[in-house]
Amino acid sequence: MPPRIRIRPRALRVRITHPHHSLPQTHTYASLATATATTPAPPIHQNLRAVPPVLRYPPTQPPSHKPPEVRKTQLHRQYQSTLKSSPLILLFQHNNIKAQEWMGIRRELASALRKVDAERLQNGQDAYADDIKVQVIQTGIFASALRVVEFFKPEENILDHAQHPTDPRTPTSALVPQTTNKSDDERFTHGLSKRAYEAASNRKLKLELEPLFAGPLAIVAFPTVSPQHLKSALSTLAPSREFPAPRRKVNPNYHEPAVQAGLQKLMLLGARVEGRVFDQEGTRWVGGIDGGIDGLRAQLVHMLQGVGGSVTSVLEGTSRSIYFTVEGRRMDMEEKEKGDTKE
Amino acid sequence: MITRFLTNVSVKFNPFSPRSKSARLVLSLIPSTARASGLRVESKMLPRDSKEPASLGVKFKDGKEMNLELDKMRITEVVETVDRHSRQLARKEELSGN
């Protein structure tokens, strides 16, 4: 195998003969000058049409600030997507719950939610039971992901730079703003970019949920704010007076010792509902909204109907009274006119 | 934390106060089998806007009761204070002959 580094004997000779010569060696040989000139010109089609832009990373995987292959980074990304996609998240503290107890709790939660879903399907509403699960989280990473979600607000048109090179609509003469795969580029707007990291590491910004992020935590994330599902989850995981646990006759599995021992160690801390933070009482209030969003709509419509009725009656009343006053005035004037003619 | 000599642990805290961290950590230090072997754990959660300090009440097997103000203590201090008496009880038990 030939040596990788090419030794240029001529350069060495020059260095030796002129050791104090600091200017770079310039070749004045005619033969060398012609050698550079004979570089073949680019083919004619390359001169006519620009080379299509090349994206140096898959459009769905922009480069990440932290090493993307470690578990931490992937958890961070996963928590960010959970936080962005679920408007209702319950936060629990779990104190040394055993695997068997977790199994029981998960089973009971799933069966309770499936009952709600069966009711909703009869009314023609969507079913969510399969998407609602208890998930034990890494507290610190979750806190950091929440900081990114709350404080990193990138501008719109995220995918401008990710135009596909082989897409015929991509103008080939246009400059692609971002084709390098360096994560510290300003134009990256994903949650793992360096800009997101810097926005989230600003310690002057405080999260409302910050004091809750200590100790072992678990979350239950809901894909929509559905008080029916929340109600059944609360009565299973954190029973109280408003949301009583299922009776032993109705659901004997719920009263198994493993499940009960697990539930003793599970504490509801609070909830994050559409970006707002609620404590236990607030969470129960959200769960206590009857009929969910449809119930609220019905209440609103009912209220507006009532308001509308009263408004029309009020308006009618004024018009009526105006009518009466005008009529009274007319009568009065007529009487006066009559009086004038009499006199 | 030595929980062998405890009979009763009652914790009261407001989860939204940054000072109640040690109260929650005390709960997480209780082993998973302790409740089954006779330790009674009561945790009371205060509403979010309450200013009441976090507190811990511990009862030992010899009848001693301890009331700690958790909002001024770190978790290591809490563990130290509770363990001090537990170790005495352990020594007594060992000396009484088993």
XYZ file of C-alpha atoms in Angstrom, chain A residues 129-271:
143
model
C -59.634 4.671 25.632
C -56.695 3.158 23.771
C -54.751 6.427 23.849
C -55.072 7.138 27.566
C -52.376 5.406 29.582
C -50.436 5.829 32.795
C -46.849 6.640 31.935
C -44.021 6.884 34.417
C -41.823 9.799 33.423
C -38.286 10.965 34.018
C -38.991 14.043 36.091
C -36.081 16.230 35.028
C -36.398 15.490 31.338
C -40.134 16.100 31.459
C -39.573 19.438 33.186
C -37.071 20.428 30.523
C -39.420 19.334 27.736
C -42.191 21.407 29.282
C -39.885 24.425 29.363
C -39.217 24.008 25.647
C -42.920 23.648 24.903
C -43.830 26.700 26.973
C -41.006 29.091 26.201
C -39.766 28.205 22.726
C -42.110 29.807 20.235
C -40.522 29.612 16.783
C -41.946 31.552 13.868
C -44.250 29.939 11.399
C -43.313 28.404 8.007
C -41.200 25.773 9.664
C -40.705 23.587 6.639
C -39.433 26.299 4.329
C -35.949 24.963 4.391
C -37.042 21.388 4.007
C -38.167 21.658 0.404
C -37.675 18.403 -1.279
C -34.855 18.336 -3.824
C -36.616 16.002 -6.236
C -39.942 17.774 -6.024
C -40.563 19.329 -9.492
C -42.057 22.412 -7.841
C -38.777 23.172 -6.113
C -37.211 26.027 -8.059
C -33.786 24.788 -8.915
C -32.304 28.247 -9.157
C -33.547 29.213 -5.697
C -31.103 29.243 -2.839
C -31.968 26.702 -0.236
C -31.609 28.530 3.067
C -30.524 25.524 5.031
C -28.740 22.540 3.695
C -26.083 21.923 6.290
C -26.724 19.556 9.106
C -25.363 21.703 11.933
C -27.815 22.008 14.782
C -26.728 25.517 15.789
C -28.231 27.056 12.675
C -30.645 29.844 13.600
C -33.273 28.686 11.170
C -34.039 25.409 12.866
C -37.282 25.539 14.733
C -37.719 22.026 16.074
C -37.719 21.250 19.761
C -34.267 19.695 19.843
C -32.499 22.556 18.067
C -29.927 24.700 19.765
C -32.249 27.689 19.731
C -34.897 25.681 21.596
C -32.300 24.623 24.107
C -31.230 28.208 24.695
C -34.808 29.436 25.019
C -35.567 26.725 27.557
C -32.434 27.235 29.609
C -33.333 30.838 30.420
C -33.683 30.583 34.182
C -35.537 33.865 34.514
C -38.634 32.262 33.070
C -40.514 30.229 35.641
C -42.937 27.422 34.994
C -46.148 27.299 36.947
C -45.686 23.568 37.375
C -42.048 23.924 38.484
C -42.604 22.994 42.172
C -44.327 19.783 41.142
C -41.293 18.464 39.321
C -39.572 16.666 42.145
C -39.626 13.058 43.126
C -41.094 10.147 41.197
C -43.823 11.234 38.794
C -46.281 9.581 36.455
C -48.628 11.186 33.948
C -51.939 10.300 32.381
C -52.270 12.137 29.078
C -55.604 12.605 27.319
C -55.779 13.350 23.578
C -58.727 15.730 24.136
C -60.317 17.442 27.099
C -63.078 14.941 27.665
C -64.524 15.261 31.170
C -66.211 11.877 30.908
C -62.897 10.097 30.509
C -61.331 12.323 33.141
C -64.132 11.497 35.543
C -63.689 7.775 35.122
C -59.890 8.060 35.362
C -60.169 10.105 38.549
C -62.631 7.732 40.168
C -60.263 4.872 39.373
C -56.919 6.414 40.253
C -57.785 9.025 42.884
C -61.221 8.276 44.324
C -62.851 11.020 46.369
C -66.305 12.049 47.509
C -67.259 13.556 44.149
C -65.760 10.688 42.189
C -66.313 7.554 44.262
C -64.487 4.359 43.437
C -66.548 1.595 41.824
C -68.394 -0.595 44.308
C -67.129 -4.019 45.147
C -70.242 -5.625 43.655
C -69.912 -3.694 40.408
C -66.203 -4.228 39.901
C -64.625 -6.814 42.210
C -61.307 -6.693 40.345
C -60.802 -3.121 41.463
C -60.819 -4.222 45.102
C -58.066 -6.782 44.734
C -55.331 -6.228 47.325
C -52.663 -5.625 44.684
C -54.653 -2.833 43.051
C -55.626 -1.245 46.354
C -52.059 -1.349 47.667
C -50.894 0.336 44.498
C -53.570 3.022 44.650
C -52.578 3.910 48.207
C -49.172 4.883 46.881
C -50.463 6.912 43.972
C -51.159 10.579 44.712
C -52.823 13.046 42.382
C -50.793 16.257 42.428
C -52.407 18.390 39.779
C -53.249 18.735 36.142
